[in-house]
Each structure stands twice: as C-alpha cells, then as structure tokens.
Coordinates of C-alpha atoms in Angstrom, one line a residue:
X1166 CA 118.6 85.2 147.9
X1167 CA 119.3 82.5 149.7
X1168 CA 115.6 81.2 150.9
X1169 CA 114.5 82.2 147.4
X1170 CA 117.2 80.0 145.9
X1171 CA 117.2 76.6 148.3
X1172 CA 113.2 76.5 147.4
X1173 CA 113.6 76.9 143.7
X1174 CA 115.8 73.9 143.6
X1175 CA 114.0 71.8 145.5
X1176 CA 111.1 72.4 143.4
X1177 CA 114.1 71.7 140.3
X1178 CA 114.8 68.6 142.6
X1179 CA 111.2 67.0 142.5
X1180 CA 110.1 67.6 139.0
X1181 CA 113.9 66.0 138.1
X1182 CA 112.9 62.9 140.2
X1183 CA 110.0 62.3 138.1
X1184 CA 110.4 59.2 135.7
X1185 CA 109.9 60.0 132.4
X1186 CA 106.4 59.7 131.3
X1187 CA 105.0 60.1 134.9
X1188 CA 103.3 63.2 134.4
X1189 CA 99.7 63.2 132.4
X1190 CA 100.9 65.2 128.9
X1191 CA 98.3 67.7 128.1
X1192 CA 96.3 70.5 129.6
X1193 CA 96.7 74.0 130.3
X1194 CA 98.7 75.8 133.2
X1195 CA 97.2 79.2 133.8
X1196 CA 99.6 81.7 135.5
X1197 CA 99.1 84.8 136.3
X1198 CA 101.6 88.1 135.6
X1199 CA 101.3 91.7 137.0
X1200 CA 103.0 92.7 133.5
X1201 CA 101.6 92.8 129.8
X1202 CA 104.6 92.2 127.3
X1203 CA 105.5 95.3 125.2
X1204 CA 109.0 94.7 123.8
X1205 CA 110.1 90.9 123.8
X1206 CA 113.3 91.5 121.8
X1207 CA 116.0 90.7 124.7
X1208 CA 118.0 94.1 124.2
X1209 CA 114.9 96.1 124.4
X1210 CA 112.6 94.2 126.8
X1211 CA 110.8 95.7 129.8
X1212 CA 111.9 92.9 131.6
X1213 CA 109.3 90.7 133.7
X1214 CA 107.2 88.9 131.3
X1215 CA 109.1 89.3 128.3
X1216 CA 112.3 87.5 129.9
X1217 CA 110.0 84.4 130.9
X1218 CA 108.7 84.3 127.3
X1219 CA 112.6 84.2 126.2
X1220 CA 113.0 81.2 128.7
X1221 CA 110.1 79.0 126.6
X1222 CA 110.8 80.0 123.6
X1223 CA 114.8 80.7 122.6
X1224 CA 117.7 79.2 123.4
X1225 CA 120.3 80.2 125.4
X1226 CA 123.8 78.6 127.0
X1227 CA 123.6 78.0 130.6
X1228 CA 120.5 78.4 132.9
X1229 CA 120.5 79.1 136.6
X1230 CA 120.8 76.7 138.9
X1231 CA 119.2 77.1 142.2
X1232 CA 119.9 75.8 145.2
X1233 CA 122.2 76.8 148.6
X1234 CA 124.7 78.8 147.0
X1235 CA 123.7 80.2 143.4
X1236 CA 125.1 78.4 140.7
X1237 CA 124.6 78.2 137.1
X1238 CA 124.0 75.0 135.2
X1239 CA 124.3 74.0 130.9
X1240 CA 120.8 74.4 129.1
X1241 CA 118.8 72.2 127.3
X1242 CA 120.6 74.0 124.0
X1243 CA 124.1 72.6 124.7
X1244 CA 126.3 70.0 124.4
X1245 CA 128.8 71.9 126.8
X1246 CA 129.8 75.3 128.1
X1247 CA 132.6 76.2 130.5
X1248 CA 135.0 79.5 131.6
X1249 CA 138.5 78.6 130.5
X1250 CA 139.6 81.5 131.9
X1251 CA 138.3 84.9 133.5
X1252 CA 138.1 86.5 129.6
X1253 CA 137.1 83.1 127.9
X1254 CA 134.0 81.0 127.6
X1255 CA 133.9 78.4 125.3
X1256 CA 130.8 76.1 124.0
X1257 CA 129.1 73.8 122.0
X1258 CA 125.6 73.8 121.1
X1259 CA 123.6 70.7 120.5
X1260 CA 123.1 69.7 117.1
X1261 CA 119.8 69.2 115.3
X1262 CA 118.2 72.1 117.1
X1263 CA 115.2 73.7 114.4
X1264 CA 114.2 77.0 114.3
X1265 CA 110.7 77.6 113.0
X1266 CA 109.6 79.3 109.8
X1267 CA 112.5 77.2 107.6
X1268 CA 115.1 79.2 109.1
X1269 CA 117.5 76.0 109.6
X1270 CA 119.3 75.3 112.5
X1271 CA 120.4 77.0 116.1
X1272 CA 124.0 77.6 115.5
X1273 CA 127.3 79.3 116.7
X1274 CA 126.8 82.2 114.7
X1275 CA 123.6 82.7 116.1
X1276 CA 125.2 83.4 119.4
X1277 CA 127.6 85.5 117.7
X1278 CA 124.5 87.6 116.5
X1279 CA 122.6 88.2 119.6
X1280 CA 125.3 88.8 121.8
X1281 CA 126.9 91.2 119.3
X1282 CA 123.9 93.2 118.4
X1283 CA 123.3 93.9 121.9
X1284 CA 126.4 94.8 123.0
X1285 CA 127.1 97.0 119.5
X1286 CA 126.7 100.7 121.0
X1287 CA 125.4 101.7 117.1
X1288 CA 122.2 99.6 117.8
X1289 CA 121.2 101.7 121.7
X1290 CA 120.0 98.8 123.4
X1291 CA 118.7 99.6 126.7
X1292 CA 120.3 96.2 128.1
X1293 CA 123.6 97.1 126.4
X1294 CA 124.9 97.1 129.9
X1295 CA 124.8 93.5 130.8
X1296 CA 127.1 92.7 127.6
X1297 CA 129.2 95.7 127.9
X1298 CA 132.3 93.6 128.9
X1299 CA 131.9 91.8 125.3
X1300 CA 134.8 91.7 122.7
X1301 CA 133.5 89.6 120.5
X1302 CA 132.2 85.8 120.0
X1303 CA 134.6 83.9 117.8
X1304 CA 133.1 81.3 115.7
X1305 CA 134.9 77.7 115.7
X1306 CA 132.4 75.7 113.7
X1307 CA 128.8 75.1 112.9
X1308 CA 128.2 74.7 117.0
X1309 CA 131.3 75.7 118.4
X1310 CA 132.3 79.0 119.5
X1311 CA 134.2 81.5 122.0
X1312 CA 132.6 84.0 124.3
X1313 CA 135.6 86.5 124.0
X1314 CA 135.7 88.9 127.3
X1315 CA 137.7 92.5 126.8
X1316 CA 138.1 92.5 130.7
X1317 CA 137.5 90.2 133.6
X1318 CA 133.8 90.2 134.3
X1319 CA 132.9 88.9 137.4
X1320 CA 128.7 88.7 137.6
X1321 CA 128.6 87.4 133.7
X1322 CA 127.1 83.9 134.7
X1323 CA 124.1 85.5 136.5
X1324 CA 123.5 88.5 135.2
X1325 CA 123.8 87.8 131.3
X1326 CA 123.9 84.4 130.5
X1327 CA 121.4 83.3 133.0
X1328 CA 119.3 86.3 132.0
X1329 CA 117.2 87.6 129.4
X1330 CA 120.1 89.2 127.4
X1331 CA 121.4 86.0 127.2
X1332 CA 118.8 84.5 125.5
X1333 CA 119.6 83.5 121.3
X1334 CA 117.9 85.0 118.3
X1335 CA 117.9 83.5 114.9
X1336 CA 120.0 85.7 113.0
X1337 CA 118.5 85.0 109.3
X1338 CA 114.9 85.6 110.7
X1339 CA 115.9 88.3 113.1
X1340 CA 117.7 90.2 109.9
X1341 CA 114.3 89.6 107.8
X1342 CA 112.6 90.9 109.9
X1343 CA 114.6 94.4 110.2
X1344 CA 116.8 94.1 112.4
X1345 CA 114.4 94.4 115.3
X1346 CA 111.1 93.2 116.6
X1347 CA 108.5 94.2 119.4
X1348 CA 105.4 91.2 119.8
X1349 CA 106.3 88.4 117.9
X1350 CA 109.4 86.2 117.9
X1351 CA 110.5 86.0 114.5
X1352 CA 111.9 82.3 115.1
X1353 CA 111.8 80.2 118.0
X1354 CA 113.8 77.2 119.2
X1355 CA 112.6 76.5 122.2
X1356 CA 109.8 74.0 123.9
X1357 CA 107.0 76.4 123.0
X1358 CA 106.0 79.0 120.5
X1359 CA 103.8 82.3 121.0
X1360 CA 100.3 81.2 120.0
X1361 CA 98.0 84.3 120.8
X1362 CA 98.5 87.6 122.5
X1363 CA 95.6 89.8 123.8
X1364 CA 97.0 93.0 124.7
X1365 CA 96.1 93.4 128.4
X1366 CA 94.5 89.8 128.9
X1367 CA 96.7 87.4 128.3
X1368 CA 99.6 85.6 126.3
X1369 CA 99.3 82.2 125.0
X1370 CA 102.3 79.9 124.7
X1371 CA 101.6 76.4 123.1
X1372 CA 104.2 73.4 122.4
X1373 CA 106.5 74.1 119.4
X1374 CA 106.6 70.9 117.2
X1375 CA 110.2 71.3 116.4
X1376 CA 111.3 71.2 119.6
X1377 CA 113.1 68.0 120.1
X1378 CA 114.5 67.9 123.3
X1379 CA 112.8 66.9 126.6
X1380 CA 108.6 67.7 125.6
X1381 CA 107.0 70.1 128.3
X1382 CA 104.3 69.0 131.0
X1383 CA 101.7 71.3 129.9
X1384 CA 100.5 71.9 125.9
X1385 CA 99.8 75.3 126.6
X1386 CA 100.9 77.7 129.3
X1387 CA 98.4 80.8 129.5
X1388 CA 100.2 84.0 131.1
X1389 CA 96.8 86.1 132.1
X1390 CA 98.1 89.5 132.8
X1391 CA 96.3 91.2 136.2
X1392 CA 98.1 94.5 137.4
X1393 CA 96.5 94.5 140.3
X1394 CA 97.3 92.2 143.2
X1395 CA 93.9 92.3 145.0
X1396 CA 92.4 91.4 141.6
X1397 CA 94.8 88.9 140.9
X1398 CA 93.8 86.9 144.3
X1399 CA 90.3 87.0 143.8
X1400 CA 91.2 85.2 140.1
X1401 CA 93.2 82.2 141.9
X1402 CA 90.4 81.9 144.4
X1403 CA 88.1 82.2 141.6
X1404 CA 90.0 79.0 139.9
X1405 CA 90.9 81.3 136.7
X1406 CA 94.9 81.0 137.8
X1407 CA 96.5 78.2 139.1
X1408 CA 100.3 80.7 140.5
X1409 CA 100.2 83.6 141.9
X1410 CA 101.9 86.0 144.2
X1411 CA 99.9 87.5 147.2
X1412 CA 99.8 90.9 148.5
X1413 CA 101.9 91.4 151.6
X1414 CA 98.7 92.8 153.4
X1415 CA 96.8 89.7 151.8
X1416 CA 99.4 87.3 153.4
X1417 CA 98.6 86.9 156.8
X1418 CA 95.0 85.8 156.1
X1419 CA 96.5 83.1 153.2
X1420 CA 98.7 82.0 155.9
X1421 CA 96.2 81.5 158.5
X1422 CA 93.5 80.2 156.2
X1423 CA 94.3 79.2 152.8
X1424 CA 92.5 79.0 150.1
X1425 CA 91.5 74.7 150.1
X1426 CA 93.7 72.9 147.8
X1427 CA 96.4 75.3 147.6
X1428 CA 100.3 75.6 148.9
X1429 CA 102.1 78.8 149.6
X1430 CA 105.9 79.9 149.6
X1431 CA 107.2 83.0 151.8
X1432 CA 110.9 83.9 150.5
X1433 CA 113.2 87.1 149.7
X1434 CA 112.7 88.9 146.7
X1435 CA 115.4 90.6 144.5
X1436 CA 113.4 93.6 144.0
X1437 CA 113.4 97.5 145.0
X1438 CA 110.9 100.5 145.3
X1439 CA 111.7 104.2 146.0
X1440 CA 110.4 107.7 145.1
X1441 CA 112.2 109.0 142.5
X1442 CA 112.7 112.6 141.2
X1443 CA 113.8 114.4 138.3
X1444 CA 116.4 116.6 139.3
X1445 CA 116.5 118.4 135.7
X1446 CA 113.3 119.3 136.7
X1447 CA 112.9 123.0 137.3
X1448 CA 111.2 122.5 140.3
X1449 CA 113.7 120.2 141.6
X1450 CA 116.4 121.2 140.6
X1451 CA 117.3 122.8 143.7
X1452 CA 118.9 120.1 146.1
X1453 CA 117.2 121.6 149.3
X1454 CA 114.1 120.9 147.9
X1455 CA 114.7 117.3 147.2
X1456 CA 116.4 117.3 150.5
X1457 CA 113.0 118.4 152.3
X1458 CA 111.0 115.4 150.2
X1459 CA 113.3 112.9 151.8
X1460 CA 113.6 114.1 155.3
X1461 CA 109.4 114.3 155.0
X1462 CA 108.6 110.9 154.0
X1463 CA 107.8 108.3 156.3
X1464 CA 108.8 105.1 155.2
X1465 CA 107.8 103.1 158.5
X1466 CA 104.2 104.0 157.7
X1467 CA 104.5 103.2 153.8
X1468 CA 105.9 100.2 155.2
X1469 CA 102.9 99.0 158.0
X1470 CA 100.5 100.4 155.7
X1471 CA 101.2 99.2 152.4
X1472 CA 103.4 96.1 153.0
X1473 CA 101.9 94.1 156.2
X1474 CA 104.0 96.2 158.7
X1475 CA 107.3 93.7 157.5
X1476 CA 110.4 95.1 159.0
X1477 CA 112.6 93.1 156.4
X1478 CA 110.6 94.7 153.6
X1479 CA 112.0 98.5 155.0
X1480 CA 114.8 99.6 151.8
X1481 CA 118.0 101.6 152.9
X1482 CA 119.6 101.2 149.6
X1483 CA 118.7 99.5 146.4
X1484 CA 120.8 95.8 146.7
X1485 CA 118.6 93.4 147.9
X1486 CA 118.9 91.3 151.0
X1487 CA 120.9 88.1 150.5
X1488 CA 123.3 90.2 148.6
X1489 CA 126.7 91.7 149.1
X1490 CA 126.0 95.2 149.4
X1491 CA 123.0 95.0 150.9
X1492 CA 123.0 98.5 153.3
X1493 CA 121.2 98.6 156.7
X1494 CA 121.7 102.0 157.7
X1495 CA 120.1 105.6 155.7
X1496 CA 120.3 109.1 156.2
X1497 CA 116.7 108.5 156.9
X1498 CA 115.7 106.3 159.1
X1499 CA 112.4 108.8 160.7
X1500 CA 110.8 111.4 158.9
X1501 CA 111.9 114.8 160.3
X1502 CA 109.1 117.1 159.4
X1503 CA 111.1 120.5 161.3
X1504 CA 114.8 119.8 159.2
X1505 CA 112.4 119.3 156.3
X1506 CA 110.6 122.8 156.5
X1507 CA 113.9 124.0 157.2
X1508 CA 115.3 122.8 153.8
X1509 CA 112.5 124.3 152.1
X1510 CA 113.0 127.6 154.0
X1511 CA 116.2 127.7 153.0
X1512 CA 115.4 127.2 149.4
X1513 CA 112.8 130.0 149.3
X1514 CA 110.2 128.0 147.8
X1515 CA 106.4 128.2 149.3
X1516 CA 103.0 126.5 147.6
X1517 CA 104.9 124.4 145.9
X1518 CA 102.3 122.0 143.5
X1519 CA 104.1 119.0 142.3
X1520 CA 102.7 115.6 140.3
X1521 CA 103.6 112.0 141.3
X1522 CA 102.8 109.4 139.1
X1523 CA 102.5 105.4 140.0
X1524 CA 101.6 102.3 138.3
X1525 CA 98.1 101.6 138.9
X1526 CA 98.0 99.2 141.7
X1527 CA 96.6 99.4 145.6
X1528 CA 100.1 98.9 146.8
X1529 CA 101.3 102.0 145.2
X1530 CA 98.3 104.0 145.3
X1531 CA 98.3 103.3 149.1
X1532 CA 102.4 104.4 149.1
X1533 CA 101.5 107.7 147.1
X1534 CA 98.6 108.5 149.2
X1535 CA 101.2 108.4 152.6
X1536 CA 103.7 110.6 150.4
X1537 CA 100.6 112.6 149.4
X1538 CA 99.4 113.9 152.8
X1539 CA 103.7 113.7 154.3
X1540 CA 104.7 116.4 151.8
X1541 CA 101.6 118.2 152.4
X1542 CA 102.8 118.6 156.2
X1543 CA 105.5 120.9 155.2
X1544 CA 102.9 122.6 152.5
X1545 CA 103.8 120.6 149.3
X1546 CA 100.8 119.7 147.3
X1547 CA 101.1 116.3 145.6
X1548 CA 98.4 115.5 142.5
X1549 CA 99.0 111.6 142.5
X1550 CA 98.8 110.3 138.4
X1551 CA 98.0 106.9 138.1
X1552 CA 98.7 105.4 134.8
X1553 CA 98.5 102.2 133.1
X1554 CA 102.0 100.0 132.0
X1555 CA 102.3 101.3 128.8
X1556 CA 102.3 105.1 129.3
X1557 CA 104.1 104.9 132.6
X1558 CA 107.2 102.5 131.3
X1559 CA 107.6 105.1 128.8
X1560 CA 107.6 108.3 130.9
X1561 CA 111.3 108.7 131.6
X1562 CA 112.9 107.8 128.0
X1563 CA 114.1 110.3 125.4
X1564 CA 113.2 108.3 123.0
X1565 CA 109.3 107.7 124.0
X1566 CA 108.8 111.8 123.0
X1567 CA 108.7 114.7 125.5
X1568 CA 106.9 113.3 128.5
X1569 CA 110.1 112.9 130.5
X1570 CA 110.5 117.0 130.5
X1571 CA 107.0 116.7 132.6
X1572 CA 108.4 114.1 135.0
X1573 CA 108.5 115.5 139.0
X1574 CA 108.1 112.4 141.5
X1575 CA 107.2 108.6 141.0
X1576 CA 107.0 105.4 142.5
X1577 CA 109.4 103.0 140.6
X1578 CA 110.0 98.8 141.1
X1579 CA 112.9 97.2 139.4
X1580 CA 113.7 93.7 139.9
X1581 CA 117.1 92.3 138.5
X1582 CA 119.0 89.2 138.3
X1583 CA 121.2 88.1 141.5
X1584 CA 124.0 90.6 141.6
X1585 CA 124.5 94.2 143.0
X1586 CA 125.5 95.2 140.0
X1587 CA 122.3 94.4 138.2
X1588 CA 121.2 97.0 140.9
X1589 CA 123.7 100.2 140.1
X1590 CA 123.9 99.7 136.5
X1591 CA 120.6 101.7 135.7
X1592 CA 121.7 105.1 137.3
X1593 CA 124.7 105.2 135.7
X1594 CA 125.5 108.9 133.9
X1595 CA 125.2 106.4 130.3
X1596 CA 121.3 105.7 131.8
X1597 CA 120.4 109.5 132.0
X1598 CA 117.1 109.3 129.5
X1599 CA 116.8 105.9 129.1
X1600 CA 115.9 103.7 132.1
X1601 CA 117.9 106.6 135.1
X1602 CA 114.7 108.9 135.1
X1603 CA 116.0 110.9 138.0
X1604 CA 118.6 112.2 135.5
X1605 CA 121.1 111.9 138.5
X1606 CA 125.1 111.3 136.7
X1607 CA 127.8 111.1 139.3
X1608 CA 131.5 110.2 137.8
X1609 CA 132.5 108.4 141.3
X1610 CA 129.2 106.7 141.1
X1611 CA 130.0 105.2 137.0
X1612 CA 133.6 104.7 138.2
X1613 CA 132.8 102.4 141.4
X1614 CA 130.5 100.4 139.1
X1615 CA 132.7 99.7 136.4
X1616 CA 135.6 98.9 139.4
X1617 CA 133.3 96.3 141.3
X1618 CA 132.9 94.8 138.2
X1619 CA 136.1 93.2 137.9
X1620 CA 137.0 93.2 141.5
X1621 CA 137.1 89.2 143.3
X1622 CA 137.2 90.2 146.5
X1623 CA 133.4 90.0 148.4
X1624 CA 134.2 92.0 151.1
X1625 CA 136.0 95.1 148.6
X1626 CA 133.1 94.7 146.3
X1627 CA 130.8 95.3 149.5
X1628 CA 132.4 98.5 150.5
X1629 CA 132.0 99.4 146.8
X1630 CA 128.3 99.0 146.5
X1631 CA 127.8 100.4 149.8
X1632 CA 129.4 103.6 149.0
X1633 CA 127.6 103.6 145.6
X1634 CA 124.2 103.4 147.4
X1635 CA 125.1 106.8 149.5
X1636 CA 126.4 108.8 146.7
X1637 CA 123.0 108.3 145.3
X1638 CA 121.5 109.3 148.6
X1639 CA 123.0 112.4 149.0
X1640 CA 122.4 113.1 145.6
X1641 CA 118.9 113.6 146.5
X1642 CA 117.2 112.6 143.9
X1643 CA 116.0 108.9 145.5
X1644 CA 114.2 107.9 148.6
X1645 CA 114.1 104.6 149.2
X1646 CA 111.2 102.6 150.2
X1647 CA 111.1 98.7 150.0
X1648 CA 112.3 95.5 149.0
X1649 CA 109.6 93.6 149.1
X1650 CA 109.6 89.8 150.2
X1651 CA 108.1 87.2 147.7
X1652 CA 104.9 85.3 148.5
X1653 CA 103.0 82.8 145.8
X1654 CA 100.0 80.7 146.1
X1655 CA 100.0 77.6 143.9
X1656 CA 98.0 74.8 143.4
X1657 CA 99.3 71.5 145.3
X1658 CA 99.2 69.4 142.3
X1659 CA 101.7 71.3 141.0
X1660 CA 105.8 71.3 141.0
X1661 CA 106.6 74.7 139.9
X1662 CA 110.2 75.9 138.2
X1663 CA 111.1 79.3 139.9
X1664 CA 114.4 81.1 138.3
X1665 CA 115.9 84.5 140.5
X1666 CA 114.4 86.5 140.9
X1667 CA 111.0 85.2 140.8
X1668 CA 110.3 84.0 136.8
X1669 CA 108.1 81.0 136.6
X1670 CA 110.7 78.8 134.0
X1671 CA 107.4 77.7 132.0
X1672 CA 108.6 74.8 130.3
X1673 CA 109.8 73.0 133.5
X1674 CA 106.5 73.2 135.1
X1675 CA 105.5 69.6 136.4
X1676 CA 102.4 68.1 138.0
X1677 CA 102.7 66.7 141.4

C-alpha cells in the first residue's frame, strides 16, 4: 500500500546513501518470524518465511522497488531486464554468477527451468497460478533470454517476478536432486546460504562465499520462529530479537512508551482474515446454514477485541486497502441474530455441533472465542481446535490425506504480493483442494479473474474485483474479518529492507 511502500524506500534510500565500507562487517541480525519453513521450493512454498529465504539465497530478475507509486527495479542478478512489449520480456543475466556445490554458473537456461517447471500443469504446483500466463522462455545465449507471454498479463512485475515464484533454481542441482525439494536449497546463488535449521526455533542464514556481488551487512541473519505475538514481544524486550511486529492490542502501549532504544513503524498491510467453511461439508452444505453463520458474527467486536478497536483493520472483501478493488461495503455490516435464527429455521437444523480450527495464536484464539459464544446465540455449538503450523497448513489439501473431509469452520490469514489478483486467484474452481478450502467454484467468479487479468483499465478492473468479492459473499461460504495494519519494532541502529507486503529483504539489512 501506499504508506507501506513510501517507508520501505526510504529505508532502500538510507542504506543506498551509505558509502561503501561504512557499515562495521560482521555480527549477527536476529529477526523474528511468526512462520517455521516447511516447503522452500518456490512452486510449493507456504509462502511467508520461505519467500524471504528465496530473496537471500537465489536469484531472480527484477526486485521491487518501493517508494510512492510501486515500481519494480533490475536485481543484483542482472545485467538488464525490460518489457518490449505486453507478451515479451527480455534479459540478460550477469556473468560470473557461481552456484554452490560445483554446479557452474547462473544462466539463461536456468530461468528457462524454474519458470517452466512451475508453470508445467504435469508438475501441480500450488503457485502454478502466478506463471499461468507463461508460453515459454526462449533461450538466446549463455545469459540472454526471452520471457515469452501467451496473453497480455498485466500484474506480472509484482506478482511473479517480484515474488517468490520468480525466484531461480539451478537446474543441474534442482534435477539431482529429483526434481523437487522441501528444507534445503539444493544450490544457491545468492548473498547467503542456509546454515542450520531447527525445526520450530529458528533458521540460520550465513554469507555464501561465492557470492560476488555487493557482500551483506550482517555474516549471519538468524530467523527465530515465535508464533505467537505476545511471546514474540517479550523476546524483543528481552533483547533475543532485534525486528519485530507488534500486536495491534500491544501497539498503543509501544506507542506511548517504547521499549528504550527502539523505533517503530505503523503502515497498511496487504493481508486478509475471514471464517471460512467447507461447503462440501455435510453439515454445511445447506446455504441457509452458512447464511445464519454470517448474519451471527460480529465482526465489530472481533475487531475492538482482538485488533485494538482499529476501524481500518474491519474486512468487507479480501483486496487490501491501497488497492484497486478494495470494497467498503458487505452484506454484513451488524450481526443480525433474529434473520440468523431465521435461516436456520428455515433449514430445519437444531443442536447443531460444529468444530473450528485456528492457528495457535492469542489473536485468533481471541477471534474464535467471539465466534464461539455468537453462534452459540442462535444454538450452534462451536468446539474451537487449535493447532500448530504444520497440521493446520495441511488441513484443506487433497494431497495432505483425508483431513480436509473433516474440515467445518476456520480462521484463515493470507498475505500476497501487491495486486488484487494475488487476492482472487486462491478461490478459483482450479484451487478447490489445494489452497480454496471452502471448496466454493463459481464459473463467473474464474471467468472475471482471468478477464481482469488482461484488462488496462484501473477503473474496469475495479468493478471486476468488486464484483468478484460479492459472488463469493453470497456464496456463503466466507465471512470476512480483517485486514490487519502492519506495526514493527526495530532497533534504532538499524536500516531495515522491507519488500510488499511486509518481507524483511535480509541481505539489504544495514546498520544505522
């Protein structure tokens, strides 16, 4: 968003005015992440974590580049990259680029490879969407090459070359390896390499002594993984982290009294939260009975209770705000407990038990405790399951087993790069077991996406995402609940790199 973006690059702007050799080389930056890694593969991430882990330690052909309006800069990998047209990117990667374990150098058929195998629908990978508009990459030479477009794509700068899916694998280790991989990089070109990974502590990054281009501030960066955000606070304040985001409930206190030696950043986010339900469930199935979740939920009070009482933080849609298609209006604006009883009336259904599983963290335990004792107004009993990352990332997919049969009601957070489209793409009728849990396919809702995705105008696309984010409305199987605004705490003798929508670029930390 906007504020989001104008900080970042004035962060980019200070740590780029520092002469060379002005900050002390050494040390270690301690972060902290809400996420453990479980896939860092870029077609089969989780996302979060992963991506920033992509960003220090592959290559890839432009980066973002922050500031008032969004816009997209080369990377550190390239000699040059440009659109010649709106179906044609050509570049040329720097030369002399080494990928580790003897696997030679970063090259044009590289590229070729990771774009390829992602957008290849033979391989399933869950990000297949954000290379979907992929012909092919023509090879020119050892560096040089052709992004080949089967359609105008409008959002390709930020939401797949910018991104994680744009990032570049080493085809020669990637192929050694299988194919695929999960934990370990199989090569990396980039300023650091993975040193150590503790499942559920923390991931280790330290400088890779191949890279050649400009060496990072820090010689290691240590990612300590904290789901929850009360716990991670205490570990700033404690001195174990030196970035990390506060809890919207938290932030009034940071604000009025700080923790000493500390600076903190209020912006939009580029995130979303709502209730989701499994329509294939047999107990949902029925729409009246989704229709009597929604009208019972109060959002206002998840929203004073759970998220510091922010009106901007309120959700009518999914698109964030700063974004086209950003909707301020919803069929639901107050709970209606006597059109909710109504609905279930009218469905026949009494003493209805159902299960709603959450992340472990106070913010959502808080949210499912509000929908908890809402439903229970209308004489829906709500057993609240919280879970760690690992089970509950894996609760809607096909391809994780059975648990997705057993799915009712959950509490789900995306976060996306900076388009609307990044948005819509997951509940597409293509999604339906893989990251759309609700199971929800609408053919006007897959035909608007693919339309915006090629359509110039601002204001048409608009309209379209608009109209996308009420089909899925009145498909009752969402309710939304939040978008909620970014807040870090750092340390002031540090210049962090922020990249949309809120990924700590690692290897452009600086010291102040």
């Amino acid at each position: 968003t906007r504020r989001g973006f104008i900080w970042a690059g004035t962060l980019f702007a200070t740590a780029a005015a520092l002469p060379p050799g002005a900050v002390a080389q050494g040390s270690i930056l301690r972060i902290r992440s809400n996420q453990d890694i479980q896939v860092i593969d870029p077609g089969w991430m989780i996302g979060g974590t992963e991506i920033d882990a992509q960003y220090a330690c592959l290559g890839s052909l432009a980066i973002y580049d922050p500031g008032e309006t969004l816009k997209w800069r080369p990377s550190p990998f390239v000699v040059k990259v440009e659109q010649v047209d709106d179906r044609h990117i050509a570049f040329e990667l720097k030369p002399g680029i080494k990928w580790s374990g003897d696997f030679g150098e970063l090259t044009a058929e590289d590229v070729k490879y990771s774009y390829e195998r992602i957008a290849n629908p033979a391989n399933e990978a869950p990000w297949k969407v954000k290379w979907d508009a992929l012909d092919h990459v023509e090879v020119t030479g050892t560096y040089t090459g052709t992004v080949i477009l089967k359609q105008p794509f409008v959002p390709i700068w930020f939401t797949t070359i910018c991104d994680g899916p744009g990032s570049i694998v080493c085809k020669k280790a990637v192929e050694a390896a299988g194919g695929r991989f999960t934990t370990e990089f199989p090569a990396v070109c980039g300023p650091y390499r993975i040193k150590r990974w503790v499942p559920k502590q923390v991931l280790e990054l330290e400088r890779n002594p191949l890279w050649s281009g400009e060496q990072p501030a820090f010689d290691e960066v240590h990612v300590v993984f904290i789901t929850d955000p009360k716990a991670a606070e205490l570990a700033y304040e404690a001195g174990e982290v030196s970035f990390c985001h506060v809890s919207l409930d938290s932030l009034p206190s940071y604000k009025s009294n700080p923790p000493a030696g500390s600076k903190l950043y209020e912006g939009s986010g580029l995130d979303w939260t709502w209730l989701g339900m499994n329509t294939q469930h047999t107990k949902l199935q029925d729409i009246k009975v989704r229709r009597a979740i929604q009208h019972a939920i109060d959002v206002n009070t998840i929203i004073a209770a759970g998220y510091g009482g922010a009106a901007e933080a309120r959700a009518r849609g999914i698109v964030p705000p700063g974004l086209i298609g950003h909707r301020t209006t919803t069929m639901f604006e107050e709970a209606d407990l006597e059109k909710a009883a109504g609905f279930l009336e009218e469905a026949g259904v009494q003493d209805l038990n159902l299960t709603l599983a959450i992340l472990n963290n106070s913010l959502n335990r808080t949210s499912a405790q509000i929908v908890q004792a809402n439903l229970a107004e209308i004489g829906i009993t709500v057993e609240i399951i919280p879970m760690d990352e690992g089970p509950f990332w894996s609760l809607g997919s096909e391809e994780a087993g059975d648990a997705w049969k057993d799915l009712q009601l959950y509490i789900h957070r995306y976060q996306d790069s900076p388009d609307p489209s990044q948005c819509t793409q997951w509940y597409l009728s293509s999604q339906v077991g893989i990251w759309n849990w609700e199971r929800w396919a609408s053919p006007e809702f897959d035909e608007l996406h693919a339309q915006a995705l090629q359509e110039t105008d601002p204001a048409k696309r608009n309209d379209i995402y608009i109209r996308m984010q009420e089909l899925m409305e009145e498909g009752a199987g969402y309710m939304f609940l939040a978008h909620e605004p970014v807040a870090i705490v750092y340390r002031d003798d540090l210049v962090p790199a922020i990249l949309p929508p809120d990924h700590p670029y690692l290897s452009h930390f600086k010291r102040a």
